Coordinates of N, CA, C and O in Angstrom, one line a residue:
M3 N 59.3 8.7 -49.7 CA 58.1 7.9 -49.3 C 58.1 7.9 -47.8 O 59.1 7.8 -47.1
G4 N 56.9 8.1 -47.2 CA 56.7 8.2 -45.8 C 56.4 6.8 -45.2 O 56.3 5.8 -45.8
V5 N 56.2 6.9 -43.9 CA 55.9 5.7 -43.1 C 54.6 6.0 -42.4 O 54.3 7.1 -41.9
I6 N 53.7 5.0 -42.4 CA 52.4 5.1 -41.8 C 52.3 4.1 -40.7 O 52.7 2.9 -40.8
N7 N 51.7 4.5 -39.5 CA 51.5 3.6 -38.4 C 50.0 3.7 -38.1 O 49.5 4.8 -37.8
V8 N 49.3 2.6 -38.0 CA 47.9 2.6 -37.7 C 47.6 1.6 -36.5 O 48.1 0.5 -36.6
N9 N 46.9 2.2 -35.5 CA 46.5 1.4 -34.4 C 45.0 1.5 -34.2 O 44.5 2.5 -34.5
V10 N 44.4 0.4 -33.7 CA 43.0 0.4 -33.6 C 42.6 -0.2 -32.2 O 43.3 -1.0 -31.7
A11 N 41.5 0.4 -31.7 CA 40.9 -0.1 -30.4 C 39.4 -0.1 -30.5 O 38.8 0.6 -31.3
L12 N 38.8 -0.8 -29.6 CA 37.3 -0.9 -29.5 C 36.9 0.0 -28.3 O 37.5 0.0 -27.3
G13 N 35.8 0.7 -28.5 CA 35.2 1.5 -27.4 C 33.7 1.2 -27.4 O 33.2 0.5 -28.2
N14 N 33.0 1.8 -26.4 CA 31.6 1.6 -26.2 C 30.8 2.7 -26.9 O 30.9 3.8 -26.5
A15 N 30.0 2.4 -27.9 CA 29.3 3.4 -28.6 C 28.1 3.9 -27.9 O 27.4 4.8 -28.3
N16 N 27.8 3.3 -26.7 CA 26.6 3.8 -25.9 C 27.0 5.0 -25.1 O 26.1 5.7 -24.6
K17 N 28.3 5.2 -24.9 CA 28.7 6.4 -24.1 C 28.9 7.6 -25.0 O 29.6 7.5 -26.0
A18 N 28.3 8.7 -24.6 CA 28.5 10.0 -25.3 C 29.7 10.7 -24.7 O 29.6 11.5 -23.8
S19 N 30.9 10.3 -25.2 CA 32.1 10.9 -24.6 C 33.2 10.9 -25.7 O 33.2 10.1 -26.6
I20 N 34.0 11.9 -25.6 CA 35.1 12.0 -26.5 C 36.2 10.9 -26.2 O 36.7 10.3 -27.0
L21 N 36.4 10.7 -24.9 CA 37.3 9.7 -24.5 C 36.5 8.4 -24.1 O 35.9 8.3 -23.1
L22 N 36.5 7.5 -25.1 CA 35.8 6.3 -24.9 C 36.6 5.3 -24.1 O 37.8 5.2 -24.3
P23 N 35.9 4.5 -23.2 CA 36.7 3.5 -22.5 C 37.1 2.4 -23.6 O 36.2 1.9 -24.3
I24 N 38.3 2.1 -23.6 CA 38.8 1.1 -24.5 C 38.6 -0.3 -23.9 O 38.9 -0.5 -22.7
K25 N 38.2 -1.3 -24.7 CA 37.8 -2.6 -24.1 C 38.3 -3.7 -24.9 O 38.6 -3.5 -26.1
Q26 N 38.5 -4.9 -24.3 CA 38.9 -6.1 -25.0 C 37.8 -7.1 -25.1 O 38.1 -8.2 -25.6
E27 N 36.7 -6.8 -24.5 CA 35.6 -7.7 -24.7 C 34.3 -6.9 -25.0 O 34.1 -5.8 -24.6
V28 N 33.4 -7.6 -25.7 CA 32.1 -7.1 -26.1 C 31.1 -7.9 -25.5 O 31.1 -9.2 -25.7
I29 N 30.1 -7.3 -24.8 CA 29.0 -8.0 -24.2 C 27.8 -7.7 -25.0 O 27.4 -6.5 -25.1
T30 N 27.1 -8.6 -25.6 CA 26.0 -8.4 -26.5 C 24.7 -8.2 -25.7 O 24.7 -8.5 -24.5
D31 N 23.7 -7.8 -26.4 CA 22.4 -7.8 -25.8 C 21.7 -9.2 -25.9 O 22.4 -10.1 -26.4
C32 N 20.5 -9.3 -25.6 CA 19.9 -10.6 -25.6 C 19.7 -11.1 -27.1 O 19.4 -12.3 -27.3
N33 N 19.8 -10.3 -28.0 CA 19.7 -10.7 -29.5 C 21.1 -10.9 -30.1 O 21.2 -11.0 -31.3
H34 N 22.1 -10.9 -29.3 CA 23.5 -11.1 -29.7 C 24.0 -10.0 -30.6 O 24.7 -10.2 -31.6
R35 N 23.6 -8.8 -30.3 CA 24.0 -7.6 -31.0 C 24.7 -6.6 -30.0 O 24.4 -6.6 -28.8
A36 N 25.6 -5.7 -30.5 CA 26.2 -4.8 -29.7 C 26.5 -3.5 -30.4 O 26.6 -3.5 -31.7
N37 N 26.5 -2.4 -29.7 CA 26.9 -1.1 -30.2 C 28.4 -0.9 -29.9 O 28.8 -1.0 -28.8
I38 N 29.2 -0.6 -31.0 CA 30.6 -0.6 -30.8 C 31.2 0.7 -31.5 O 30.7 1.1 -32.6
S39 N 32.2 1.3 -30.9 CA 33.0 2.3 -31.5 C 34.4 1.7 -31.9 O 35.0 1.0 -31.0
I40 N 34.8 2.0 -33.1 CA 36.2 1.6 -33.5 C 37.0 2.9 -33.5 O 36.7 3.8 -34.3
I41 N 38.0 3.0 -32.7 CA 38.9 4.2 -32.6 C 40.2 3.8 -33.4 O 40.8 2.8 -33.0
T42 N 40.5 4.7 -34.3 CA 41.7 4.4 -35.1 C 42.7 5.6 -34.9 O 42.3 6.8 -35.1
F43 N 43.9 5.3 -34.6 CA 45.0 6.3 -34.5 C 45.9 6.1 -35.6 O 46.5 5.1 -35.8
I44 N 46.1 7.2 -36.4 CA 47.0 7.1 -37.6 C 48.1 8.2 -37.4 O 47.8 9.3 -37.2
N45 N 49.3 7.7 -37.5 CA 50.5 8.6 -37.5 C 51.2 8.4 -38.8 O 51.6 7.2 -39.2
E46 N 51.5 9.4 -39.5 CA 52.2 9.3 -40.8 C 53.4 10.2 -40.7 O 53.3 11.4 -40.4
F47 N 54.6 9.7 -41.0 CA 55.9 10.4 -40.9 C 56.5 10.6 -42.3 O 56.5 9.7 -43.1
D48 N 57.0 11.8 -42.5 CA 57.7 12.1 -43.8 C 57.0 11.8 -45.0 O 57.6 11.4 -46.0
S49 N 55.7 12.0 -45.1 CA 54.9 11.7 -46.3 C 54.6 12.9 -47.1 O 54.2 14.0 -46.5
E50 N 54.7 12.8 -48.4 CA 54.3 13.9 -49.2 C 53.1 13.5 -50.0 O 52.7 14.2 -50.9
E51 N 52.5 12.4 -49.7 CA 51.3 11.9 -50.3 C 50.1 12.7 -50.0 O 49.9 13.1 -48.9
E52 N 49.3 13.0 -51.1 CA 48.1 13.8 -50.9 C 46.8 13.0 -51.2 O 45.8 13.4 -50.8
K53 N 47.0 11.8 -51.8 CA 45.8 11.0 -52.0 C 45.2 10.5 -50.7 O 46.0 10.1 -49.8
P54 N 43.9 10.5 -50.5 CA 43.3 10.0 -49.2 C 43.5 8.5 -49.1 O 43.8 7.8 -50.0
L55 N 43.4 8.0 -47.9 CA 43.4 6.6 -47.5 C 42.0 6.2 -47.3 O 41.2 6.9 -46.8
L56 N 41.7 4.9 -47.7 CA 40.5 4.3 -47.3 C 40.8 3.2 -46.3 O 41.7 2.3 -46.6
L57 N 40.2 3.1 -45.2 CA 40.4 2.1 -44.2 C 39.1 1.3 -44.1 O 38.0 1.8 -43.9
H58 N 39.2 -0.1 -44.3 CA 38.0 -0.9 -44.3 C 38.1 -1.8 -43.1 O 39.2 -2.4 -42.8
Y59 N 37.0 -1.9 -42.4 CA 37.0 -2.6 -41.1 C 36.1 -3.9 -41.2 O 35.0 -3.8 -41.7
F60 N 36.6 -5.0 -40.7 CA 35.9 -6.3 -40.7 C 36.1 -6.9 -39.3 O 37.2 -6.8 -38.6
F61 N 35.1 -7.6 -38.8 CA 35.2 -8.5 -37.7 C 35.3 -9.9 -38.3 O 34.5 -10.3 -39.1
S62 N 36.3 -10.7 -37.8 CA 36.5 -12.1 -38.4 C 36.7 -13.0 -37.2 O 37.2 -12.6 -36.1
K63 N 36.3 -14.2 -37.4 CA 36.4 -15.3 -36.4 C 36.7 -16.6 -37.1 O 36.1 -16.9 -38.1
R64 N 37.6 -17.4 -36.5 CA 37.8 -18.8 -36.9 C 36.9 -19.7 -36.1 O 36.9 -19.7 -34.9
R65 N 36.0 -20.4 -36.9 CA 35.1 -21.3 -36.2 C 35.7 -22.6 -35.8 O 36.8 -22.9 -36.3
E66 N 35.0 -23.3 -35.0 CA 35.6 -24.6 -34.5 C 35.8 -25.6 -35.7 O 36.7 -26.4 -35.6
D67 N 35.0 -25.5 -36.8 CA 35.2 -26.3 -37.9 C 36.3 -25.9 -38.8 O 36.6 -26.5 -39.9
G68 N 37.1 -24.8 -38.4 CA 38.2 -24.3 -39.2 C 37.9 -23.3 -40.2 O 38.8 -22.7 -40.8
K69 N 36.6 -23.0 -40.5 CA 36.2 -22.0 -41.4 C 36.3 -20.6 -40.8 O 36.0 -20.5 -39.6
N70 N 36.6 -19.6 -41.6 CA 36.5 -18.2 -41.1 C 35.2 -17.6 -41.5 O 34.7 -17.8 -42.6
I71 N 34.7 -16.8 -40.6 CA 33.5 -16.0 -40.9 C 34.0 -14.5 -40.7 O 34.8 -14.2 -39.9
S72 N 33.5 -13.6 -41.6 CA 33.8 -12.2 -41.6 C 32.6 -11.4 -41.8 O 31.6 -11.8 -42.5
L73 N 32.6 -10.2 -41.1 CA 31.5 -9.3 -41.2 C 32.1 -7.9 -41.5 O 32.9 -7.4 -40.8
Y74 N 31.6 -7.3 -42.6 CA 32.0 -5.9 -43.0 C 31.3 -5.0 -42.0 O 30.1 -5.0 -41.9
I75 N 32.1 -4.1 -41.3 CA 31.6 -3.2 -40.4 C 31.4 -1.8 -41.0 O 30.5 -1.1 -40.8
G76 N 32.4 -1.4 -41.8 CA 32.3 -0.1 -42.4 C 33.7 0.4 -42.9 O 34.7 -0.3 -42.8
S77 N 33.7 1.6 -43.5 CA 34.9 2.1 -44.1 C 35.0 3.6 -43.7 O 34.0 4.3 -43.5
V78 N 36.2 4.1 -43.6 CA 36.5 5.5 -43.3 C 37.5 6.0 -44.3 O 38.5 5.4 -44.6
K79 N 37.1 7.2 -44.9 CA 38.0 7.9 -45.8 C 38.8 8.9 -45.0 O 38.2 9.7 -44.2
V80 N 40.1 8.8 -45.0 CA 41.0 9.7 -44.3 C 41.7 10.6 -45.3 O 42.5 10.2 -46.1
D81 N 41.4 11.9 -45.2 CA 42.1 12.9 -46.1 C 43.5 13.2 -45.5 O 43.7 13.3 -44.3
R82 N 44.5 13.3 -46.4 CA 45.8 13.6 -46.0 C 46.2 15.0 -46.5 O 45.8 15.4 -47.5
C83 N 47.0 15.6 -45.7 CA 47.7 16.9 -46.2 C 49.1 16.8 -45.8 O 49.4 16.6 -44.6
P84 N 50.0 16.9 -46.8 CA 51.4 16.7 -46.4 C 51.9 17.9 -45.5 O 51.4 19.0 -45.6
P85 N 52.7 17.5 -44.5 CA 53.2 18.6 -43.6 C 54.1 19.6 -44.4 O 54.7 19.3 -45.4
D86 N 54.2 20.8 -43.8 CA 55.1 21.8 -44.4 C 56.5 21.5 -44.2 O 57.4 21.9 -45.1
D87 N 56.9 20.9 -43.1 CA 58.3 20.6 -42.8 C 58.7 19.2 -43.0 O 57.9 18.3 -42.7
K88 N 59.8 18.9 -43.6 CA 60.3 17.6 -43.7 C 60.5 17.0 -42.3 O 61.0 17.7 -41.4
G89 N 60.2 15.8 -42.1 CA 60.3 15.1 -40.8 C 59.1 15.4 -39.9 O 59.1 14.9 -38.8
A90 N 58.1 16.1 -40.4 CA 56.9 16.4 -39.6 C 56.0 15.1 -39.5 O 56.1 14.2 -40.4
V91 N 55.1 15.1 -38.6 CA 54.2 14.0 -38.4 C 52.8 14.5 -38.5 O 52.4 15.5 -38.0
N92 N 52.0 13.7 -39.3 CA 50.5 14.0 -39.3 C 49.9 13.0 -38.4 O 50.2 11.8 -38.4
N93 N 49.0 13.4 -37.5 CA 48.3 12.6 -36.6 C 46.8 12.7 -36.8 O 46.3 13.8 -36.9
V94 N 46.1 11.6 -36.9 CA 44.7 11.6 -37.2 C 44.0 10.6 -36.2 O 44.6 9.5 -36.0
I95 N 42.9 11.0 -35.6 CA 42.1 10.0 -34.8 C 40.8 10.0 -35.5 O 40.1 11.0 -35.8
S96 N 40.3 8.7 -35.8 CA 39.0 8.5 -36.4 C 38.2 7.6 -35.5 O 38.7 6.7 -34.9
V97 N 36.9 7.9 -35.4 CA 36.0 7.1 -34.7 C 34.8 6.6 -35.6 O 34.2 7.5 -36.2
L98 N 34.6 5.4 -35.7 CA 33.5 4.8 -36.5 C 32.6 4.1 -35.5 O 33.0 3.2 -34.8
N99 N 31.4 4.7 -35.4 CA 30.3 4.1 -34.5 C 29.5 3.1 -35.3 O 29.0 3.5 -36.4
S100 N 29.3 1.9 -34.8 CA 28.4 0.9 -35.4 C 27.4 0.5 -34.4 O 27.7 0.0 -33.3
K101 N 26.1 0.5 -34.9 CA 25.0 0.2 -34.0 C 24.5 -1.2 -34.4 O 24.4 -1.6 -35.6
N102 N 24.1 -2.0 -33.4 CA 23.4 -3.3 -33.6 C 24.2 -4.2 -34.4 O 23.7 -4.9 -35.4
V103 N 25.5 -4.3 -34.1 CA 26.4 -5.3 -34.9 C 26.1 -6.7 -34.4 O 26.1 -7.0 -33.2
P104 N 25.7 -7.6 -35.4 CA 25.3 -8.9 -35.0 C 26.6 -9.8 -34.8 O 27.5 -9.8 -35.6
F105 N 26.5 -10.7 -33.8 CA 27.5 -11.7 -33.6 C 26.8 -13.0 -33.5 O 25.9 -13.3 -32.7
I106 N 27.2 -13.9 -34.4 CA 26.5 -15.2 -34.5 C 27.2 -16.3 -33.6 O 26.5 -17.3 -33.3
E107 N 28.4 -16.0 -33.1 CA 29.0 -16.9 -32.2 C 29.8 -16.1 -31.1 O 30.2 -15.0 -31.4
K108 N 29.9 -16.7 -29.9 CA 30.7 -16.0 -28.9 C 32.1 -16.5 -29.1 O 32.4 -17.4 -29.8
G109 N 33.1 -15.8 -28.3 CA 34.5 -16.3 -28.4 C 35.4 -15.2 -28.9 O 35.0 -14.0 -29.0
K110 N 36.6 -15.6 -29.3 CA 37.6 -14.7 -29.8 C 37.3 -14.2 -31.3 O 37.0 -15.0 -32.1
Y111 N 37.4 -12.9 -31.5 CA 37.2 -12.3 -32.8 C 38.5 -11.4 -33.1 O 39.2 -11.0 -32.1
R112 N 38.7 -11.1 -34.4 CA 39.7 -10.1 -34.7 C 39.0 -8.9 -35.4 O 38.2 -9.1 -36.3
L113 N 39.3 -7.7 -35.0 CA 39.0 -6.5 -35.7 C 40.1 -6.3 -36.7 O 41.3 -6.1 -36.3
E114 N 39.8 -6.5 -38.0 CA 40.9 -6.3 -39.0 C 40.7 -5.0 -39.8 O 39.5 -4.7 -40.1
V115 N 41.8 -4.3 -40.1 CA 41.7 -3.1 -40.8 C 42.6 -3.3 -42.1 O 43.8 -3.6 -42.0
Y116 N 42.0 -3.1 -43.2 CA 42.6 -3.1 -44.5 C 42.8 -1.7 -45.1 O 41.9 -0.9 -44.9
I117 N 43.9 -1.5 -45.7 CA 44.2 -0.1 -46.2 C 44.1 -0.1 -47.7 O 44.5 -1.1 -48.4
D118 N 43.5 0.9 -48.3 CA 43.4 1.1 -49.7 C 44.0 2.5 -50.0 O 43.5 3.5 -49.7
N119 N 45.2 2.4 -50.7 CA 45.9 3.7 -51.0 C 45.6 4.2 -52.4 O 46.0 5.3 -52.8
D120 N 44.8 3.5 -53.1 CA 44.5 3.8 -54.5 C 43.2 4.5 -54.6 O 42.2 4.0 -55.2
V121 N 43.1 5.8 -54.1 CA 41.8 6.5 -54.1 C 42.1 7.9 -54.7 O 43.1 8.5 -54.3
E122 N 41.3 8.3 -55.6 CA 41.4 9.7 -56.2 C 41.0 10.7 -55.1 O 40.0 10.6 -54.4
K123 N 41.8 11.8 -55.1 CA 41.4 12.9 -54.2 C 40.1 13.5 -54.6 O 39.8 13.7 -55.8
G124 N 39.2 13.8 -53.7 CA 37.9 14.3 -54.0 C 36.9 13.3 -54.4 O 35.7 13.7 -54.6
K125 N 37.2 12.0 -54.5 CA 36.3 11.0 -54.9 C 35.5 10.5 -53.7 O 36.0 10.2 -52.6
D126 N 34.2 10.5 -53.8 CA 33.3 10.0 -52.8 C 32.6 8.7 -53.3 O 32.4 8.5 -54.5
F127 N 32.3 7.8 -52.4 CA 31.7 6.5 -52.8 C 30.4 6.4 -52.1 O 30.2 6.8 -51.0
G128 N 29.4 5.7 -52.8 CA 28.2 5.3 -52.2 C 28.4 4.1 -51.4 O 29.5 3.4 -51.5
F129 N 27.5 3.7 -50.5 CA 27.6 2.5 -49.7 C 27.9 1.3 -50.4 O 28.8 0.5 -50.1
K130 N 27.2 1.0 -51.5 CA 27.4 -0.3 -52.2 C 28.8 -0.3 -52.9 O 29.4 -1.3 -52.8
E131 N 29.2 0.8 -53.5 CA 30.5 0.9 -54.1 C 31.6 0.7 -53.0 O 32.6 0.0 -53.2
M132 N 31.4 1.3 -51.9 CA 32.4 1.2 -50.8 C 32.5 -0.2 -50.2 O 33.5 -0.7 -50.0
K133 N 31.3 -0.9 -50.1 CA 31.3 -2.2 -49.6 C 32.0 -3.2 -50.6 O 32.8 -4.0 -50.2
N134 N 31.8 -3.0 -51.9 CA 32.4 -3.8 -52.9 C 34.0 -3.6 -52.9 O 34.7 -4.5 -53.0
K135 N 34.4 -2.3 -52.7 CA 35.8 -2.0 -52.7 C 36.4 -2.6 -51.4 O 37.5 -3.1 -51.4
A136 N 35.7 -2.6 -50.3 CA 36.1 -3.2 -49.1 C 36.3 -4.7 -49.2 O 37.3 -5.3 -48.8
Q137 N 35.3 -5.3 -49.8 CA 35.4 -6.8 -50.0 C 36.6 -7.2 -50.9 O 37.3 -8.1 -50.6
E138 N 36.9 -6.4 -51.9 CA 38.0 -6.6 -52.8 C 39.3 -6.5 -51.9 O 40.2 -7.3 -52.1
N139 N 39.4 -5.5 -51.1 CA 40.6 -5.3 -50.2 C 40.7 -6.4 -49.2 O 41.8 -6.8 -48.8
H140 N 39.6 -6.9 -48.7 CA 39.6 -8.0 -47.7 C 40.2 -9.2 -48.3 O 40.9 -10.0 -47.6
E141 N 39.9 -9.5 -49.6 CA 40.4 -10.7 -50.2 C 41.8 -10.5 -50.7 O 42.6 -11.5 -50.7
N142 N 42.1 -9.3 -51.2 CA 43.4 -9.2 -51.9 C 44.3 -8.1 -51.4 O 45.4 -7.9 -51.9
G143 N 43.8 -7.3 -50.4 CA 44.5 -6.1 -50.0 C 45.5 -6.3 -48.9 O 45.8 -7.5 -48.5
E144 N 45.9 -5.2 -48.3 CA 46.9 -5.3 -47.3 C 46.2 -5.1 -45.9 O 45.6 -4.1 -45.6
L145 N 46.4 -6.1 -45.1 CA 46.0 -6.0 -43.7 C 47.0 -5.2 -42.9 O 48.1 -5.5 -42.8
I146 N 46.5 -4.0 -42.5 CA 47.5 -3.0 -41.9 C 47.6 -3.2 -40.4 O 48.6 -2.9 -39.8
T147 N 46.5 -3.6 -39.7 CA 46.5 -3.8 -38.3 C 45.3 -4.6 -37.9 O 44.4 -4.8 -38.7
F148 N 45.4 -5.2 -36.7 CA 44.2 -5.9 -36.1 C 44.3 -5.8 -34.6 O 45.3 -5.4 -34.0
N149 N 43.1 -6.2 -34.0 CA 43.0 -6.2 -32.6 C 42.1 -7.4 -32.2 O 41.1 -7.6 -32.9
I150 N 42.5 -8.1 -31.2 CA 41.8 -9.3 -30.8 C 40.9 -9.0 -29.6 O 41.3 -8.2 -28.7
F151 N 39.7 -9.4 -29.7 CA 38.7 -9.2 -28.6 C 37.8 -10.4 -28.4 O 37.8 -11.2 -29.2
N152 N 37.2 -10.4 -27.2 CA 36.3 -11.5 -26.9 C 34.8 -11.1 -26.9 O 34.5 -10.0 -26.4
V153 N 34.0 -11.9 -27.4 CA 32.5 -11.6 -27.5 C 31.9 -12.6 -26.4 O 32.1 -13.8 -26.4
I154 N 31.1 -11.9 -25.6 CA 30.3 -12.7 -24.5 C 28.9 -12.4 -24.8 O 28.4 -11.2 -24.9
F155 N 28.1 -13.5 -24.8 CA 26.6 -13.3 -25.0 C 26.0 -12.9 -23.6 O 26.3 -13.6 -22.6
N156 N 25.1 -12.0 -23.7 CA 24.4 -11.5 -22.5 C 23.7 -12.6 -21.7 O 23.8 -12.7 -20.5
D157 N 23.1 -13.5 -22.5 CA 22.4 -14.6 -21.8 C 23.3 -15.6 -21.1 O 22.8 -16.3 -20.2
D158 N 24.6 -15.6 -21.4 CA 25.5 -16.5 -20.7 C 25.8 -15.8 -19.3 O 26.1 -16.6 -18.4
I159 N 25.8 -14.5 -19.2 CA 26.1 -13.8 -18.0 C 24.9 -14.0 -17.0 O 25.1 -14.2 -15.8
Q160 N 23.7 -14.0 -17.5 CA 22.5 -14.0 -16.7 C 22.2 -15.4 -16.3 O 21.4 -15.6 -15.4
A161 N 22.8 -16.4 -16.9 CA 22.4 -17.8 -16.6 C 23.0 -18.2 -15.3 O 23.9 -17.7 -14.8

């Protein structure tokens, strides 16, 4: 059995660049929406697993009243191919661009990534099926990594 390491960062989806500037804050437009890139770095060591991974992305925030709010951002299917040599490392970088992501409150958010290892090789999902699978993982699955960032509303800057 191998070891998997997943790290995630936010970038700016407005920039047409391979190397996106990594950021810890999101500044929305006047409608409290933002274009965001989610960059995922996956390193897998000593794995002979061939089944793909599904990574499900959510933004979540704890409100002042103690309730959590979550927004499904999207999912990425990562195909795996076992290395030829024992002890080898598989490295994958994935970028998920999301346009017009709505934020209903400013403040601290978490980008949460849930992993789904139970996917048949060659299986593709439609959006609705993928969203249902993501919601199931969000409620009962394994949170593999997260990143904390701050949301600033554009109208607060201009005031």
